Structure formats: C-alpha cells, structure tokens
Amino acid sequence: MNAMNEAISNIGVVPVIKLNHPERDAAALANALCEGGVPVAEVTFRAAGAATAIKLMSQAQPDMLVGAGTVLTTGQVDEALAAGAKFIVTSGLDPDIVKYCQAKGVPVYPGCSSATDYHTAFKLGLEVVKFFPAEQCGGLAKIKALSAPFPMFKVMPTGGISLKNLKDYLSCPVICACGGSYMVTADLIDNQKWDEIINLCRESVAIVKQVRGNG
Ligand code: 3PG
C-alpha cells in the first residue's frame, strides 16, 4: 500500500465531517480528534465552508491527515488542494476525477458499490476504494462477495457504521479503515461537545487495537 493508504489503515477509522461553523469549530474539532487518537478527517463539501474547514483544521494540526469528501468536480479538487487537503474522497466513481487526482499525485478514494465500479477502479490502478453507502449497499456480506473476484482491493466502508458494528467491519481482512460520522455528528459539533468526541474517538481506537491484536 502507498504511504497514505498505510497511514489511514493504521488509524483504522475516518471521521466524516460536515462543519456548519468552520471559523468557530474547525480548530477545536481537529484538536479533539487528535487528542482522541484519530488524526484523520474527511471534510465533506456538503457544507459551504468545507475549504475553510480544511484550511483551519490543517493549521491547527499540521500533521493531521485532513482530506476532502463528497467531492463532485475537478474544481472542488483544486479548491480542496489549495486549502491543504491531503486526500480526496468521492461518493461515486468518476474516472475523470480519479485521473485528475492521479495526475496531481494526490490519493483519491472513490465510492464504489458494485462489480462494475470495482472493475473500473481496477482499470484506474487504485489500491483502496471507499465502499459507499456500506450498510445500505449490502454491508460486509457484499464487501466479502466482491473481494472474491477483486482480491487486489482494500476497502474503506462508509455509511451506517457505528460503535455497534465497527468491530465486525474491522475484523474483515479486506477492510483498510472504516469511515463514519458517528463520532462527529451535527449535534456533537454544533453543541461543541469536544469531550464526547474525544471519548468516541478513544472507544473507536480501542476497537481498532483490539481487532488488530495490539490493544
Ligand atoms: C459519507 O458521506 O461517507 C456518509 O454520509 C457517512 O455516513 P454515516 O453518516 O452513516 O456515517
């Protein structure tokens, strides 16, 4: 695996973030995630201030892996990179965006959920794909079924993952890391419940360590 894939895999969970008040909350959120042992974030372009959030989180925690999610256009790739994004996540598989990121040398994780998507991802030379929306698309059973013809992929499932099923997902050897908003919900962020976010991160990290045999 390349360095970014390795780094994300080592952390094991990727908070999926929608920040409504980046100026107010981005730095505090970055600090909370790092304090909780989860120095990575997918900051989604679903919120208007996503680029600002990426910039402020990266400034607060320069070693943190802050990436952009829900990226829909190459213009948003540029916006994300200018703000300091270290990786790009898309909800679906758009070969144009994947090739654009590859040409710029930035890791990209497109959402895949079918054999057709995996086949296209294979042609694009990807090693890790996002599996989205994981629970709604068939969950672990589908991930396992797809890994039979496509054993070359590591998978980052996102969608419907929580502390309840995190262990099951991480126990599957094809899983690189699990994405989710459960530790960074709108309620937690908008009400600045940083201690709860830290605790949810720590609980997640404990599960990662337990599954991987070093906790
Ligand atoms: C995503 O964009 O990856 C998902 O919306 C996150 O899904 P979740 O909120 O169910 O964790």
PDB file of C-alpha atoms and ligand atoms in Angstrom:
ATOM      1  CA  MET A   1       0.000   0.000   0.000  1.00  0.00           C
ATOM      2  CA  ASN A   2       1.166   3.566  -0.601  1.00  0.00           C
ATOM      3  CA  ALA A   3       2.052   5.816   2.320  1.00  0.00           C
ATOM      4  CA  MET A   4      -1.363   7.499   2.652  1.00  0.00           C
ATOM      5  CA  ASN A   5      -3.217   4.172   2.452  1.00  0.00           C
ATOM      6  CA  GLU A   6      -0.888   2.790   5.102  1.00  0.00           C
ATOM      7  CA  ALA A   7      -1.343   5.803   7.372  1.00  0.00           C
ATOM      8  CA  ILE A   8      -5.145   5.719   7.122  1.00  0.00           C
ATOM      9  CA  SER A   9      -5.163   1.970   7.619  1.00  0.00           C
ATOM     10  CA  ASN A  10      -3.037   2.317  10.749  1.00  0.00           C
ATOM     11  CA  ILE A  11      -5.511   4.785  12.275  1.00  0.00           C
ATOM     12  CA  GLY A  12      -8.421   2.492  11.308  1.00  0.00           C
ATOM     13  CA  VAL A  13     -11.309   4.971  11.435  1.00  0.00           C
ATOM     14  CA  VAL A  14     -12.005   8.097   9.366  1.00  0.00           C
ATOM     15  CA  PRO A  15     -14.410  10.692  10.794  1.00  0.00           C
ATOM     16  CA  VAL A  16     -16.723  12.052   8.082  1.00  0.00           C
ATOM     17  CA  ILE A  17     -17.308  15.698   8.899  1.00  0.00           C
ATOM     18  CA  LYS A  18     -19.798  18.385   7.930  1.00  0.00           C
ATOM     19  CA  LEU A  19     -18.871  21.634   9.621  1.00  0.00           C
ATOM     20  CA  ASN A  20     -21.545  24.301   9.730  1.00  0.00           C
ATOM     21  CA  HIS A  21     -19.378  26.895  11.531  1.00  0.00           C
ATOM     22  CA  PRO A  22     -15.795  26.297  10.403  1.00  0.00           C
ATOM     23  CA  GLU A  23     -14.381  29.540  11.809  1.00  0.00           C
ATOM     24  CA  ARG A  24     -15.799  28.693  15.219  1.00  0.00           C
ATOM     25  CA  ASP A  25     -15.284  24.915  15.319  1.00  0.00           C
ATOM     26  CA  ALA A  26     -12.614  23.656  12.896  1.00  0.00           C
ATOM     27  CA  ALA A  27      -9.534  24.075  15.098  1.00  0.00           C
ATOM     28  CA  ALA A  28     -11.251  22.732  18.219  1.00  0.00           C
ATOM     29  CA  LEU A  29     -12.535  19.742  16.271  1.00  0.00           C
ATOM     30  CA  ALA A  30      -9.094  18.966  14.835  1.00  0.00           C
ATOM     31  CA  ASN A  31      -7.627  19.171  18.341  1.00  0.00           C
ATOM     32  CA  ALA A  32     -10.325  16.876  19.734  1.00  0.00           C
ATOM     33  CA  LEU A  33      -9.849  14.247  17.024  1.00  0.00           C
ATOM     34  CA  CYS A  34      -6.083  14.228  17.551  1.00  0.00           C
ATOM     35  CA  GLU A  35      -6.491  14.062  21.309  1.00  0.00           C
ATOM     36  CA  GLY A  36      -8.808  11.099  20.815  1.00  0.00           C
ATOM     37  CA  GLY A  37      -6.157   9.298  18.759  1.00  0.00           C
ATOM     38  CA  VAL A  38      -7.828   9.795  15.373  1.00  0.00           C
ATOM     39  CA  PRO A  39      -5.614  12.253  13.442  1.00  0.00           C
ATOM     40  CA  VAL A  40      -7.544  11.975  10.180  1.00  0.00           C
ATOM     41  CA  ALA A  41     -10.702  13.573   8.787  1.00  0.00           C
ATOM     42  CA  GLU A  42     -12.792  13.528   5.634  1.00  0.00           C
ATOM     43  CA  VAL A  43     -14.222  17.049   5.483  1.00  0.00           C
ATOM     44  CA  THR A  44     -17.207  16.936   3.168  1.00  0.00           C
ATOM     45  CA  PHE A  45     -18.009  19.517   0.544  1.00  0.00           C
ATOM     46  CA  ARG A  46     -21.656  19.171   1.592  1.00  0.00           C
ATOM     47  CA  ALA A  47     -21.130  22.270   3.721  1.00  0.00           C
ATOM     48  CA  ALA A  48     -20.337  25.565   2.017  1.00  0.00           C
ATOM     49  CA  GLY A  49     -17.279  26.282   4.170  1.00  0.00           C
ATOM     50  CA  ALA A  50     -15.520  22.957   3.514  1.00  0.00           C
ATOM     51  CA  ALA A  51     -12.350  24.516   2.106  1.00  0.00           C
ATOM     52  CA  THR A  52     -12.140  26.909   5.060  1.00  0.00           C
ATOM     53  CA  ALA A  53     -12.619  23.978   7.428  1.00  0.00           C
ATOM     54  CA  ILE A  54      -9.823  22.006   5.737  1.00  0.00           C
ATOM     55  CA  LYS A  55      -7.507  25.011   5.981  1.00  0.00           C
ATOM     56  CA  LEU A  56      -8.240  25.748   9.633  1.00  0.00           C
ATOM     57  CA  MET A  57      -8.039  22.096  10.712  1.00  0.00           C
ATOM     58  CA  SER A  58      -4.706  21.684   8.906  1.00  0.00           C
ATOM     59  CA  GLN A  59      -3.362  24.855  10.514  1.00  0.00           C
ATOM     60  CA  ALA A  60      -4.414  23.686  13.977  1.00  0.00           C
ATOM     61  CA  GLN A  61      -2.935  20.211  13.494  1.00  0.00           C
ATOM     62  CA  PRO A  62      -0.331  20.276  10.703  1.00  0.00           C
ATOM     63  CA  ASP A  63       0.452  16.547  10.991  1.00  0.00           C
ATOM     64  CA  MET A  64      -3.201  15.549  10.785  1.00  0.00           C
ATOM     65  CA  LEU A  65      -4.400  13.829   7.590  1.00  0.00           C
ATOM     66  CA  VAL A  66      -7.135  16.239   6.570  1.00  0.00           C
ATOM     67  CA  GLY A  67      -8.853  15.261   3.321  1.00  0.00           C
ATOM     68  CA  ALA A  68     -11.880  16.389   1.341  1.00  0.00           C
ATOM     69  CA  GLY A  69     -15.046  14.330   0.895  1.00  0.00           C
ATOM     70  CA  THR A  70     -18.178  14.425  -1.235  1.00  0.00           C
ATOM     71  CA  VAL A  71     -16.050  15.960  -3.990  1.00  0.00           C
ATOM     72  CA  LEU A  72     -18.117  16.263  -7.159  1.00  0.00           C
ATOM     73  CA  THR A  73     -15.947  18.208  -9.609  1.00  0.00           C
ATOM     74  CA  THR A  74     -12.320  18.765 -10.544  1.00  0.00           C
ATOM     75  CA  GLY A  75     -12.899  22.376  -9.497  1.00  0.00           C
ATOM     76  CA  GLN A  76     -13.598  21.144  -5.973  1.00  0.00           C
ATOM     77  CA  VAL A  77     -10.430  19.022  -6.122  1.00  0.00           C
ATOM     78  CA  ASP A  78      -8.494  22.229  -6.842  1.00  0.00           C
ATOM     79  CA  GLU A  79     -10.300  24.086  -4.060  1.00  0.00           C
ATOM     80  CA  ALA A  80      -9.576  21.259  -1.609  1.00  0.00           C
ATOM     81  CA  LEU A  81      -5.895  21.032  -2.558  1.00  0.00           C
ATOM     82  CA  ALA A  82      -5.461  24.794  -2.315  1.00  0.00           C
ATOM     83  CA  ALA A  83      -6.859  24.585   1.215  1.00  0.00           C
ATOM     84  CA  GLY A  84      -4.327  21.872   2.104  1.00  0.00           C
ATOM     85  CA  ALA A  85      -6.310  18.659   1.619  1.00  0.00           C
ATOM     86  CA  LYS A  86      -4.056  15.598   1.665  1.00  0.00           C
ATOM     87  CA  PHE A  87      -6.521  13.208   0.020  1.00  0.00           C
ATOM     88  CA  ILE A  88      -9.781  13.291  -1.938  1.00  0.00           C
ATOM     89  CA  VAL A  89     -12.898  11.164  -1.403  1.00  0.00           C
ATOM     90  CA  THR A  90     -15.823  10.979  -3.815  1.00  0.00           C
ATOM     91  CA  SER A  91     -19.209   9.393  -3.155  1.00  0.00           C
ATOM     92  CA  GLY A  92     -19.312   7.683  -6.557  1.00  0.00           C
ATOM     93  CA  LEU A  93     -16.715   6.585  -9.092  1.00  0.00           C
ATOM     94  CA  ASP A  94     -15.930   9.305 -11.638  1.00  0.00           C
ATOM     95  CA  PRO A  95     -12.898   8.239 -13.742  1.00  0.00           C
ATOM     96  CA  ASP A  96     -12.283  11.865 -14.751  1.00  0.00           C
ATOM     97  CA  ILE A  97     -11.861  12.948 -11.126  1.00  0.00           C
ATOM     98  CA  VAL A  98      -9.747   9.881 -10.296  1.00  0.00           C
ATOM     99  CA  LYS A  99      -7.412  10.577 -13.242  1.00  0.00           C
ATOM    100  CA  TYR A 100      -7.255  14.276 -12.340  1.00  0.00           C
ATOM    101  CA  CYS A 101      -6.163  13.402  -8.785  1.00  0.00           C
ATOM    102  CA  GLN A 102      -3.676  10.809 -10.023  1.00  0.00           C
ATOM    103  CA  ALA A 103      -2.136  13.375 -12.385  1.00  0.00           C
ATOM    104  CA  LYS A 104      -1.704  15.700  -9.413  1.00  0.00           C
ATOM    105  CA  GLY A 105      -0.291  12.910  -7.260  1.00  0.00           C
ATOM    106  CA  VAL A 106      -2.989  13.173  -4.616  1.00  0.00           C
ATOM    107  CA  PRO A 107      -4.510   9.978  -3.156  1.00  0.00           C
ATOM    108  CA  VAL A 108      -8.144   9.523  -4.177  1.00  0.00           C
ATOM    109  CA  TYR A 109     -10.773   7.189  -2.751  1.00  0.00           C
ATOM    110  CA  PRO A 110     -13.861   6.933  -4.969  1.00  0.00           C
ATOM    111  CA  GLY A 111     -17.090   5.449  -3.692  1.00  0.00           C
ATOM    112  CA  CYS A 112     -17.655   2.007  -5.212  1.00  0.00           C
ATOM    113  CA  SER A 113     -20.514  -0.371  -4.532  1.00  0.00           C
ATOM    114  CA  SER A 114     -20.719  -2.826  -7.439  1.00  0.00           C
ATOM    115  CA  ALA A 115     -18.595  -5.204  -9.521  1.00  0.00           C
ATOM    116  CA  THR A 116     -18.754  -2.659 -12.338  1.00  0.00           C
ATOM    117  CA  ASP A 117     -17.335   0.058 -10.064  1.00  0.00           C
ATOM    118  CA  TYR A 118     -14.584  -2.263  -8.827  1.00  0.00           C
ATOM    119  CA  HIS A 119     -13.689  -3.208 -12.397  1.00  0.00           C
ATOM    120  CA  THR A 120     -13.370   0.444 -13.358  1.00  0.00           C
ATOM    121  CA  ALA A 121     -11.325   1.129 -10.207  1.00  0.00           C
ATOM    122  CA  PHE A 122      -9.043  -1.757 -11.175  1.00  0.00           C
ATOM    123  CA  LYS A 123      -8.508  -0.249 -14.630  1.00  0.00           C
ATOM    124  CA  LEU A 124      -7.647   3.050 -12.957  1.00  0.00           C
ATOM    125  CA  GLY A 125      -4.948   1.329 -10.904  1.00  0.00           C
ATOM    126  CA  LEU A 126      -6.468   2.022  -7.492  1.00  0.00           C
ATOM    127  CA  GLU A 127      -5.499   0.007  -4.399  1.00  0.00           C
ATOM    128  CA  VAL A 128      -8.120   1.258  -1.959  1.00  0.00           C
ATOM    129  CA  VAL A 129     -11.729   2.212  -2.640  1.00  0.00           C
ATOM    130  CA  LYS A 130     -14.433   3.648  -0.461  1.00  0.00           C
ATOM    131  CA  PHE A 131     -17.414   1.259  -0.239  1.00  0.00           C
ATOM    132  CA  PHE A 132     -20.441   3.517  -0.062  1.00  0.00           C
ATOM    133  CA  PRO A 133     -23.087   3.558   1.323  1.00  0.00           C
ATOM    134  CA  ALA A 134     -21.854   0.483   3.137  1.00  0.00           C
ATOM    135  CA  GLU A 135     -24.754  -0.775   5.234  1.00  0.00           C
ATOM    136  CA  GLN A 136     -27.386   0.239   2.699  1.00  0.00           C
ATOM    137  CA  CYS A 137     -25.486  -1.495  -0.158  1.00  0.00           C
ATOM    138  CA  GLY A 138     -25.216  -4.893   1.446  1.00  0.00           C
ATOM    139  CA  GLY A 139     -22.608  -4.312   4.144  1.00  0.00           C
ATOM    140  CA  LEU A 140     -19.945  -6.850   4.944  1.00  0.00           C
ATOM    141  CA  ALA A 141     -21.632  -9.648   3.003  1.00  0.00           C
ATOM    142  CA  LYS A 142     -21.329  -7.649  -0.203  1.00  0.00           C
ATOM    143  CA  ILE A 143     -17.778  -6.499   0.567  1.00  0.00           C
ATOM    144  CA  LYS A 144     -16.759 -10.137   1.045  1.00  0.00           C
ATOM    145  CA  ALA A 145     -18.538 -11.252  -2.130  1.00  0.00           C
ATOM    146  CA  LEU A 146     -16.803  -8.525  -4.163  1.00  0.00           C
ATOM    147  CA  SER A 147     -13.407  -9.363  -2.701  1.00  0.00           C
ATOM    148  CA  ALA A 148     -13.530 -12.837  -4.292  1.00  0.00           C
ATOM    149  CA  PRO A 149     -13.150 -11.580  -7.887  1.00  0.00           C
ATOM    150  CA  PHE A 150     -11.338  -8.400  -6.771  1.00  0.00           C
ATOM    151  CA  PRO A 151      -8.853  -9.540  -4.105  1.00  0.00           C
ATOM    152  CA  MET A 152      -6.494  -6.696  -5.025  1.00  0.00           C
ATOM    153  CA  PHE A 153      -8.547  -4.041  -3.221  1.00  0.00           C
ATOM    154  CA  LYS A 154      -8.551  -2.841   0.342  1.00  0.00           C
ATOM    155  CA  VAL A 155     -11.866  -1.246   1.190  1.00  0.00           C
ATOM    156  CA  MET A 156     -12.918   1.763   3.249  1.00  0.00           C
ATOM    157  CA  PRO A 157     -16.619   1.229   4.035  1.00  0.00           C
ATOM    158  CA  THR A 158     -18.637   4.301   4.995  1.00  0.00           C
ATOM    159  CA  GLY A 159     -22.349   4.710   5.627  1.00  0.00           C
ATOM    160  CA  GLY A 160     -24.166   3.233   8.605  1.00  0.00           C
ATOM    161  CA  ILE A 161     -21.037   2.432  10.608  1.00  0.00           C
ATOM    162  CA  SER A 162     -21.070   2.997  14.369  1.00  0.00           C
ATOM    163  CA  LEU A 163     -19.504   1.620  17.534  1.00  0.00           C
ATOM    164  CA  LYS A 164     -22.065  -1.214  17.261  1.00  0.00           C
ATOM    165  CA  ASN A 165     -20.710  -2.697  14.018  1.00  0.00           C
ATOM    166  CA  LEU A 166     -17.182  -1.235  13.824  1.00  0.00           C
ATOM    167  CA  LYS A 167     -15.593  -4.381  15.235  1.00  0.00           C
ATOM    168  CA  ASP A 168     -17.358  -6.622  12.691  1.00  0.00           C
ATOM    169  CA  TYR A 169     -16.176  -4.488   9.781  1.00  0.00           C
ATOM    170  CA  LEU A 170     -12.600  -4.134  11.025  1.00  0.00           C
ATOM    171  CA  SER A 171     -12.372  -7.883  11.595  1.00  0.00           C
ATOM    172  CA  CYS A 172     -12.680  -8.476   7.857  1.00  0.00           C
ATOM    173  CA  PRO A 173      -9.158  -8.579   6.388  1.00  0.00           C
ATOM    174  CA  VAL A 174     -10.050  -6.551   3.275  1.00  0.00           C
ATOM    175  CA  ILE A 175     -11.037  -3.529   5.381  1.00  0.00           C
ATOM    176  CA  CYS A 176      -8.424  -0.778   5.428  1.00  0.00           C
ATOM    177  CA  ALA A 177     -10.366   1.621   7.675  1.00  0.00           C
ATOM    178  CA  CYS A 178     -13.992   2.496   8.417  1.00  0.00           C
ATOM    179  CA  GLY A 179     -15.474   5.913   7.717  1.00  0.00           C
ATOM    180  CA  GLY A 180     -18.325   7.365   9.693  1.00  0.00           C
ATOM    181  CA  SER A 181     -19.959  10.395  11.200  1.00  0.00           C
ATOM    182  CA  TYR A 182     -20.967   8.698  14.458  1.00  0.00           C
ATOM    183  CA  MET A 183     -18.126  10.364  16.424  1.00  0.00           C
ATOM    184  CA  VAL A 184     -18.659  13.770  14.783  1.00  0.00           C
ATOM    185  CA  THR A 185     -22.434  14.135  14.456  1.00  0.00           C
ATOM    186  CA  ALA A 186     -24.037  17.534  13.857  1.00  0.00           C
ATOM    187  CA  ASP A 187     -25.259  17.524  17.450  1.00  0.00           C
ATOM    188  CA  LEU A 188     -21.778  16.884  18.846  1.00  0.00           C
ATOM    189  CA  ILE A 189     -20.098  19.530  16.678  1.00  0.00           C
ATOM    190  CA  ASP A 190     -22.768  22.230  16.731  1.00  0.00           C
ATOM    191  CA  ASN A 191     -23.004  21.954  20.525  1.00  0.00           C
ATOM    192  CA  GLN A 192     -19.198  21.808  20.843  1.00  0.00           C
ATOM    193  CA  LYS A 193     -19.223  18.549  22.781  1.00  0.00           C
ATOM    194  CA  TRP A 194     -15.470  18.062  22.352  1.00  0.00           C
ATOM    195  CA  ASP A 195     -15.091  15.723  25.341  1.00  0.00           C
ATOM    196  CA  GLU A 196     -17.718  13.390  23.919  1.00  0.00           C
ATOM    197  CA  ILE A 197     -15.958  13.436  20.549  1.00  0.00           C
ATOM    198  CA  ILE A 198     -12.657  12.609  22.255  1.00  0.00           C
ATOM    199  CA  ASN A 199     -14.296   9.721  24.106  1.00  0.00           C
ATOM    200  CA  LEU A 200     -15.951   8.322  20.978  1.00  0.00           C
ATOM    201  CA  CYS A 201     -12.596   8.500  19.181  1.00  0.00           C
ATOM    202  CA  ARG A 202     -10.880   6.716  22.056  1.00  0.00           C
ATOM    203  CA  GLU A 203     -13.546   3.996  22.066  1.00  0.00           C
ATOM    204  CA  SER A 204     -13.055   3.575  18.317  1.00  0.00           C
ATOM    205  CA  VAL A 205      -9.273   3.370  18.649  1.00  0.00           C
ATOM    206  CA  ALA A 206      -9.662   0.755  21.390  1.00  0.00           C
ATOM    207  CA  ILE A 207     -11.718  -1.374  18.967  1.00  0.00           C
ATOM    208  CA  VAL A 208      -9.120  -0.926  16.210  1.00  0.00           C
ATOM    209  CA  LYS A 209      -6.367  -2.043  18.589  1.00  0.00           C
ATOM    210  CA  GLN A 210      -8.425  -4.950  19.909  1.00  0.00           C
ATOM    211  CA  VAL A 211      -9.154  -6.267  16.409  1.00  0.00           C
ATOM    212  CA  ARG A 212      -5.596  -5.810  15.225  1.00  0.00           C
ATOM    213  CA  GLY A 213      -4.136  -7.527  18.242  1.00  0.00           C
ATOM    214  CA  ASN A 214      -2.174  -4.647  19.728  1.00  0.00           C
ATOM    215  CA  GLY A 215      -4.533  -3.389  22.395  1.00  0.00           C
TER     216      GLY A 215
HETATM  217  C1  3PG B   1     -20.454   9.626   3.913  1.00  0.00           C
HETATM  218  O1  3PG B   1     -20.573  10.609   3.215  1.00  0.00           O
HETATM  219  O2  3PG B   1     -19.444   8.926   3.838  1.00  0.00           O
HETATM  220  C2  3PG B   1     -21.597   9.207   4.783  1.00  0.00           C
HETATM  221  O3  3PG B   1     -22.625  10.110   4.741  1.00  0.00           O
HETATM  222  C3  3PG B   1     -21.246   8.911   6.192  1.00  0.00           C
HETATM  223  O4  3PG B   1     -22.184   8.019   6.588  1.00  0.00           O
HETATM  224  P1  3PG B   1     -22.699   7.938   8.083  1.00  0.00           P
HETATM  225  O5  3PG B   1     -23.214   9.299   8.431  1.00  0.00           O
HETATM  226  O6  3PG B   1     -23.763   6.874   8.069  1.00  0.00           O
HETATM  227  O7  3PG B   1     -21.512   7.561   8.943  1.00  0.00           O
END
